[in-house]
Amino acid sequence: MRFDQHTVVLLVRPADAPDLPLDAADRLQDAHLAHQAGLVEQGLVLAAGPFVDTDDDRLRGFVVLSISPQDARELYHNDPAVRAGQLVVQVMSWMVPEGNVRFESVPMPRSMLEAAAGD
């Protein structure tokens, strides 16, 4: 059997994440979303999104990329939320039977306002 290999990034809130005032947290989230949208626009991110209703509330998001794990580490260490200590990344390779998962090109929100607006 043949396999497709993708790089996966888990975005995790560390236990020692600094407390930020609401306005600073909102600006940081917008910067994080803009960073993520930029990676999508470059064709590096195949799929991404936040977790909801998790058993572990430290788990914040999931990203599937078309690049190597090392390249993903470098890109996400430049994410504003990671640089600010609000998120840490866990990077791994994910293998699925060839053709089992397909990704469509869709735009990502660049801000919380855009995400809330929907269609």
Tab-separated table of N, CA and C in Angstrom:
chain	number	residue	atom	x	y	z
A	1	MET	N	0.852	-1.176	0.000
A	1	MET	CA	0.000	0.000	0.000
A	1	MET	C	0.895	1.234	0.000
A	2	ARG	N	0.473	2.252	-0.720
A	2	ARG	CA	1.198	3.515	-0.751
A	2	ARG	C	0.551	4.498	0.222
A	3	PHE	N	1.373	5.400	0.735
A	3	PHE	CA	0.902	6.366	1.722
A	3	PHE	C	1.262	7.789	1.295
A	4	ASP	N	0.386	8.714	1.665
A	4	ASP	CA	0.686	10.140	1.579
A	4	ASP	C	1.194	10.560	2.947
A	5	GLN	N	2.186	11.413	2.956
A	5	GLN	CA	2.716	11.907	4.224
A	5	GLN	C	2.532	13.417	4.283
A	6	HIS	N	1.931	13.881	5.355
A	6	HIS	CA	1.697	15.308	5.593
A	6	HIS	C	2.364	15.686	6.905
A	7	THR	N	2.640	16.975	7.051
A	7	THR	CA	3.147	17.485	8.323
A	7	THR	C	1.975	18.071	9.086
A	8	VAL	N	1.883	17.741	10.362
A	8	VAL	CA	0.810	18.227	11.224
A	8	VAL	C	1.431	19.072	12.332
A	9	VAL	N	0.777	20.196	12.600
A	9	VAL	CA	1.161	21.047	13.720
A	9	VAL	C	-0.020	21.115	14.676
A	10	LEU	N	0.219	20.782	15.925
A	10	LEU	CA	-0.767	21.020	16.983
A	10	LEU	C	-0.378	22.317	17.671
A	11	LEU	N	-1.354	23.206	17.807
A	11	LEU	CA	-1.140	24.451	18.533
A	11	LEU	C	-1.684	24.246	19.935
A	12	VAL	N	-0.822	24.437	20.919
A	12	VAL	CA	-1.138	24.108	22.305
A	12	VAL	C	-0.892	25.332	23.182
A	13	ARG	N	-1.838	25.606	24.081
A	13	ARG	CA	-1.644	26.699	25.043
A	13	ARG	C	-0.805	26.166	26.196
A	14	PRO	N	0.366	26.780	26.449
A	14	PRO	CA	1.199	26.300	27.549
A	14	PRO	C	0.621	26.697	28.901
A	15	ALA	N	0.957	25.936	29.907
A	15	ALA	CA	0.465	26.217	31.267
A	15	ALA	C	0.937	27.571	31.764
A	16	ASP	N	2.084	28.024	31.293
A	16	ASP	CA	2.633	29.296	31.761
A	16	ASP	C	2.412	30.446	30.776
A	17	ALA	N	1.377	30.349	29.938
A	17	ALA	CA	1.088	31.426	28.985
A	17	ALA	C	0.848	32.728	29.741
A	18	PRO	N	1.451	33.818	29.288
A	18	PRO	CA	1.258	35.084	30.009
A	18	PRO	C	-0.179	35.577	29.903
A	19	ASP	N	-0.667	36.191	30.979
A	19	ASP	CA	-1.983	36.826	30.952
A	19	ASP	C	-1.862	38.144	30.205
A	20	LEU	N	-2.778	38.377	29.283
A	20	LEU	CA	-2.772	39.611	28.498
A	20	LEU	C	-4.083	40.350	28.702
A	21	PRO	N	-4.052	41.679	28.666
A	21	PRO	CA	-5.313	42.430	28.657
A	21	PRO	C	-6.110	42.036	27.413
A	22	LEU	N	-7.424	42.131	27.485
A	22	LEU	CA	-8.299	41.686	26.403
A	22	LEU	C	-7.931	42.317	25.071
A	23	ASP	N	-7.666	43.608	25.034
A	23	ASP	CA	-7.347	44.253	23.758
A	23	ASP	C	-6.035	43.716	23.177
A	24	ALA	N	-5.050	43.458	24.018
A	24	ALA	CA	-3.788	42.895	23.545
A	24	ALA	C	-3.985	41.457	23.060
A	25	ALA	N	-4.799	40.688	23.762
A	25	ALA	CA	-5.090	39.311	23.348
A	25	ALA	C	-5.813	39.301	22.007
A	26	ASP	N	-6.749	40.231	21.809
A	26	ASP	CA	-7.471	40.319	20.532
A	26	ASP	C	-6.523	40.670	19.388
A	27	ARG	N	-5.628	41.634	19.622
A	27	ARG	CA	-4.658	42.015	18.580
A	27	ARG	C	-3.735	40.842	18.247
A	28	LEU	N	-3.324	40.117	19.276
A	28	LEU	CA	-2.451	38.969	19.062
A	28	LEU	C	-3.176	37.872	18.281
A	29	GLN	N	-4.448	37.639	18.591
A	29	GLN	CA	-5.212	36.635	17.853
A	29	GLN	C	-5.356	37.045	16.390
A	30	ASP	N	-5.609	38.319	16.137
A	30	ASP	CA	-5.696	38.786	14.749
A	30	ASP	C	-4.359	38.589	14.029
A	31	ALA	N	-3.247	38.870	14.706
A	31	ALA	CA	-1.927	38.670	14.104
A	31	ALA	C	-1.684	37.192	13.817
A	32	HIS	N	-2.107	36.322	14.722
A	32	HIS	CA	-1.991	34.871	14.517
A	32	HIS	C	-2.799	34.441	13.295
A	33	LEU	N	-4.046	34.914	13.198
A	33	LEU	CA	-4.890	34.549	12.061
A	33	LEU	C	-4.320	35.074	10.748
A	34	ALA	N	-3.779	36.284	10.758
A	34	ALA	CA	-3.172	36.837	9.553
A	34	ALA	C	-1.947	36.012	9.136
A	35	HIS	N	-1.154	35.594	10.112
A	35	HIS	CA	0.008	34.750	9.825
A	35	HIS	C	-0.449	33.447	9.182
A	36	GLN	N	-1.467	32.842	9.767
A	36	GLN	CA	-1.991	31.577	9.253
A	36	GLN	C	-2.534	31.749	7.827
A	37	ALA	N	-3.307	32.813	7.603
A	37	ALA	CA	-3.878	33.068	6.279
A	37	ALA	C	-2.767	33.281	5.252
A	38	GLY	N	-1.694	33.939	5.657
A	38	GLY	CA	-0.567	34.128	4.750
A	38	GLY	C	0.060	32.808	4.332
A	39	LEU	N	0.158	31.868	5.257
A	39	LEU	CA	0.705	30.548	4.929
A	39	LEU	C	-0.218	29.792	3.982
A	40	VAL	N	-1.530	29.965	4.166
A	40	VAL	CA	-2.502	29.349	3.249
A	40	VAL	C	-2.330	29.942	1.859
A	41	GLU	N	-2.238	31.267	1.785
A	41	GLU	CA	-2.096	31.947	0.493
A	41	GLU	C	-0.825	31.534	-0.236
A	42	GLN	N	0.211	31.166	0.509
A	42	GLN	CA	1.463	30.696	-0.099
A	42	GLN	C	1.376	29.231	-0.531
A	43	GLY	N	0.271	28.564	-0.207
A	43	GLY	CA	0.103	27.161	-0.571
A	43	GLY	C	0.799	26.197	0.370
A	44	LEU	N	1.201	26.667	1.546
A	44	LEU	CA	1.924	25.813	2.496
A	44	LEU	C	0.988	25.062	3.431
A	45	VAL	N	-0.147	25.677	3.762
A	45	VAL	CA	-1.131	25.067	4.657
A	45	VAL	C	-2.236	24.443	3.812
A	46	LEU	N	-2.513	23.175	4.068
A	46	LEU	CA	-3.584	22.475	3.359
A	46	LEU	C	-4.917	22.598	4.081
A	47	ALA	N	-4.879	22.623	5.407
A	47	ALA	CA	-6.093	22.757	6.220
A	47	ALA	C	-5.673	23.229	7.606
A	48	ALA	N	-6.551	24.015	8.233
A	48	ALA	CA	-6.253	24.500	9.577
A	48	ALA	C	-7.541	24.924	10.247
A	49	GLY	N	-7.562	24.826	11.554
A	49	GLY	CA	-8.715	25.297	12.288
A	49	GLY	C	-8.574	25.046	13.771
A	50	PRO	N	-9.407	25.727	14.544
A	50	PRO	CA	-9.361	25.573	15.998
A	50	PRO	C	-10.084	24.303	16.445
A	51	PHE	N	-9.708	23.839	17.626
A	51	PHE	CA	-10.447	22.756	18.281
A	51	PHE	C	-11.559	23.349	19.129
A	52	VAL	N	-12.668	22.662	19.214
A	52	VAL	CA	-13.759	23.009	20.124
A	52	VAL	C	-14.191	21.738	20.842
A	53	ASP	N	-14.760	21.886	22.018
A	53	ASP	CA	-15.271	20.746	22.790
A	53	ASP	C	-14.223	19.652	22.980
A	54	THR	N	-13.019	20.048	23.403
A	54	THR	CA	-11.956	19.063	23.596
A	54	THR	C	-11.943	18.557	25.040
A	55	ASP	N	-11.370	17.388	25.219
A	55	ASP	CA	-11.154	16.860	26.555
A	55	ASP	C	-9.979	17.561	27.237
A	56	ASP	N	-9.136	18.203	26.438
A	56	ASP	CA	-7.965	18.912	26.953
A	56	ASP	C	-8.001	20.332	26.404
A	57	ASP	N	-8.354	21.304	27.238
A	57	ASP	CA	-8.531	22.676	26.743
A	57	ASP	C	-7.214	23.365	26.389
A	58	ARG	N	-6.088	22.708	26.614
A	58	ARG	CA	-4.814	23.258	26.155
A	58	ARG	C	-4.679	23.135	24.642
A	59	LEU	N	-5.356	22.142	24.046
A	59	LEU	CA	-5.286	21.937	22.603
A	59	LEU	C	-6.111	23.012	21.913
A	60	ARG	N	-5.449	23.868	21.131
A	60	ARG	CA	-6.112	25.030	20.551
A	60	ARG	C	-6.379	24.893	19.060
A	61	GLY	N	-5.484	24.258	18.299
A	61	GLY	CA	-5.691	24.192	16.858
A	61	GLY	C	-4.877	23.089	16.210
A	62	PHE	N	-5.227	22.829	14.955
A	62	PHE	CA	-4.668	21.732	14.167
A	62	PHE	C	-4.373	22.277	12.776
A	63	VAL	N	-3.182	21.997	12.260
A	63	VAL	CA	-2.786	22.471	10.938
A	63	VAL	C	-2.171	21.308	10.171
A	64	VAL	N	-2.554	21.159	8.902
A	64	VAL	CA	-1.949	20.178	8.007
A	64	VAL	C	-1.193	20.964	6.938
A	65	LEU	N	0.072	20.620	6.759
A	65	LEU	CA	0.934	21.365	5.837
A	65	LEU	C	1.520	20.471	4.756
A	66	SER	N	1.953	21.126	3.678
A	66	SER	CA	2.556	20.430	2.543
A	66	SER	C	4.078	20.543	2.549
A	67	ILE	N	4.661	20.828	3.701
A	67	ILE	CA	6.104	21.041	3.813
A	67	ILE	C	6.694	20.086	4.847
A	68	SER	N	8.001	20.099	4.959
A	68	SER	CA	8.668	19.198	5.909
A	68	SER	C	8.401	19.630	7.347
A	69	PRO	N	8.523	18.700	8.281
A	69	PRO	CA	8.365	19.066	9.694
A	69	PRO	C	9.322	20.186	10.126
A	70	GLN	N	10.576	20.142	9.659
A	70	GLN	CA	11.530	21.186	10.048
A	70	GLN	C	11.091	22.552	9.511
A	71	ASP	N	10.624	22.603	8.266
A	71	ASP	CA	10.140	23.875	7.712
A	71	ASP	C	8.921	24.368	8.480
A	72	ALA	N	8.055	23.450	8.873
A	72	ALA	CA	6.869	23.828	9.649
A	72	ALA	C	7.278	24.419	10.999
A	73	ARG	N	8.253	23.809	11.650
A	73	ARG	CA	8.736	24.343	12.932
A	73	ARG	C	9.219	25.778	12.760
A	74	GLU	N	9.996	26.017	11.711
A	74	GLU	CA	10.514	27.362	11.470
A	74	GLU	C	9.389	28.359	11.224
A	75	LEU	N	8.419	27.985	10.398
A	75	LEU	CA	7.299	28.889	10.109
A	75	LEU	C	6.493	29.213	11.356
A	76	TYR	N	6.214	28.203	12.162
A	76	TYR	CA	5.358	28.436	13.327
A	76	TYR	C	6.104	29.067	14.485
A	77	HIS	N	7.398	29.011	14.495
A	77	HIS	CA	8.135	29.770	15.510
A	77	HIS	C	8.078	31.262	15.210
A	78	ASN	N	7.670	31.612	13.987
A	78	ASN	CA	7.458	33.015	13.621
A	78	ASN	C	6.015	33.460	13.818
A	79	ASP	N	5.134	32.554	14.213
A	79	ASP	CA	3.735	32.921	14.478
A	79	ASP	C	3.723	33.887	15.668
A	80	PRO	N	3.024	35.023	15.537
A	80	PRO	CA	3.010	35.991	16.646
A	80	PRO	C	2.541	35.401	17.976
A	81	ALA	N	1.577	34.502	17.969
A	81	ALA	CA	1.082	33.915	19.215
A	81	ALA	C	2.120	32.985	19.843
A	82	VAL	N	2.918	32.329	19.020
A	82	VAL	CA	3.994	31.478	19.530
A	82	VAL	C	5.104	32.363	20.098
A	83	ARG	N	5.484	33.392	19.364
A	83	ARG	CA	6.535	34.305	19.852
A	83	ARG	C	6.139	34.966	21.171
A	84	ALA	N	4.817	35.217	21.348
A	84	ALA	CA	4.339	35.866	22.578
A	84	ALA	C	4.152	34.885	23.724
A	85	GLY	N	4.356	33.586	23.483
A	85	GLY	CA	4.201	32.600	24.543
A	85	GLY	C	2.770	32.160	24.789
A	86	GLN	N	1.846	32.554	23.921
A	86	GLN	CA	0.447	32.141	24.068
A	86	GLN	C	0.210	30.739	23.524
A	87	LEU	N	1.033	30.320	22.581
A	87	LEU	CA	0.933	28.988	21.992
A	87	LEU	C	2.322	28.379	21.886
A	88	VAL	N	2.370	27.061	21.930
A	88	VAL	CA	3.559	26.301	21.568
A	88	VAL	C	3.133	25.336	20.476
A	89	VAL	N	4.109	24.863	19.717
A	89	VAL	CA	3.793	23.953	18.622
A	89	VAL	C	4.334	22.569	18.903
A	90	GLN	N	3.572	21.587	18.467
A	90	GLN	CA	4.015	20.199	18.442
A	90	GLN	C	3.910	19.777	16.985
A	91	VAL	N	5.014	19.341	16.406
A	91	VAL	CA	5.089	19.034	14.980
A	91	VAL	C	5.331	17.545	14.801
A	92	MET	N	4.638	16.969	13.833
A	92	MET	CA	4.787	15.545	13.551
A	92	MET	C	4.432	15.248	12.109
A	93	SER	N	4.814	14.085	11.634
A	93	SER	CA	4.402	13.611	10.313
A	93	SER	C	3.179	12.728	10.477
A	94	TRP	N	2.284	12.811	9.510
A	94	TRP	CA	1.030	12.054	9.531
A	94	TRP	C	0.927	11.295	8.226
A	95	MET	N	0.758	9.995	8.320
A	95	MET	CA	0.645	9.173	7.123
A	95	MET	C	-0.761	8.612	7.005
A	96	VAL	N	-1.301	8.703	5.798
A	96	VAL	CA	-2.621	8.140	5.503
A	96	VAL	C	-2.515	7.391	4.182
A	97	PRO	N	-3.361	6.370	3.966
A	97	PRO	CA	-3.327	5.681	2.680
A	97	PRO	C	-3.462	6.694	1.535
A	98	GLU	N	-2.674	6.476	0.498
A	98	GLU	CA	-2.636	7.405	-0.635
A	98	GLU	C	-4.042	7.720	-1.152
A	99	GLY	N	-4.328	9.013	-1.269
A	99	GLY	CA	-5.614	9.455	-1.789
A	99	GLY	C	-6.744	9.453	-0.780
A	100	ASN	N	-6.472	9.030	0.463
A	100	ASN	CA	-7.509	8.932	1.485
A	100	ASN	C	-8.037	10.287	1.916
A	101	VAL	N	-7.178	11.308	1.889
A	101	VAL	CA	-7.563	12.651	2.321
A	101	VAL	C	-7.291	13.611	1.176
A	102	ARG	N	-8.275	14.440	0.872
A	102	ARG	CA	-8.125	15.451	-0.176
A	102	ARG	C	-8.378	16.821	0.431
A	103	PHE	N	-7.641	17.796	-0.051
A	103	PHE	CA	-7.761	19.151	0.460
A	103	PHE	C	-8.179	20.080	-0.674
A	104	GLU	N	-9.094	20.983	-0.377
A	104	GLU	CA	-9.530	22.002	-1.327
A	104	GLU	C	-8.917	23.328	-0.923
A	105	SER	N	-8.667	24.167	-1.881
A	105	SER	CA	-8.119	25.492	-1.602
A	105	SER	C	-9.261	26.435	-1.222
A	106	VAL	N	-9.260	26.873	0.031
A	106	VAL	CA	-10.266	27.817	0.512
A	106	VAL	C	-9.555	28.910	1.304
A	107	PRO	N	-10.085	30.129	1.274
A	107	PRO	CA	-9.436	31.205	2.029
A	107	PRO	C	-9.632	31.030	3.530
A	108	MET	N	-8.689	31.590	4.282
A	108	MET	CA	-8.753	31.560	5.741
A	108	MET	C	-9.021	32.973	6.237
A	109	PRO	N	-9.725	33.117	7.357
A	109	PRO	CA	-9.943	34.460	7.907
A	109	PRO	C	-8.630	35.075	8.372
A	110	ARG	N	-8.497	36.377	8.158
A	110	ARG	CA	-7.287	37.102	8.562
A	110	ARG	C	-7.472	37.828	9.887
A	111	SER	N	-8.687	37.756	10.469
A	111	SER	CA	-8.956	38.425	11.741
A	111	SER	C	-10.146	37.759	12.408
A	112	MET	N	-10.355	38.075	13.693
A	112	MET	CA	-11.520	37.543	14.406
A	112	MET	C	-12.800	38.115	13.811
A	113	LEU	N	-12.766	39.385	13.383
A	113	LEU	CA	-13.933	40.009	12.781
A	113	LEU	C	-14.329	39.289	11.508
A	114	GLU	N	-13.345	38.968	10.684
A	114	GLU	CA	-13.625	38.250	9.443
A	114	GLU	C	-14.137	36.843	9.733
A	115	ALA	N	-13.591	36.181	10.738
A	115	ALA	CA	-14.043	34.825	11.095
A	115	ALA	C	-15.484	34.866	11.604
A	116	ALA	N	-15.822	35.887	12.372
A	116	ALA	CA	-17.176	36.005	12.927
A	116	ALA	C	-18.206	36.373	11.875
A	117	ALA	N	-17.756	37.025	10.799
A	117	ALA	CA	-18.685	37.492	9.766
A	117	ALA	C	-19.302	36.335	8.982
A	118	GLY	N	-18.582	35.213	8.856
A	118	GLY	CA	-19.102	34.095	8.087
A	118	GLY	C	-19.272	34.471	6.638
A	119	ASP	N	-20.250	33.865	6.001
A	119	ASP	CA	-20.503	34.167	4.569
A	119	ASP	C	-21.286	35.438	4.419
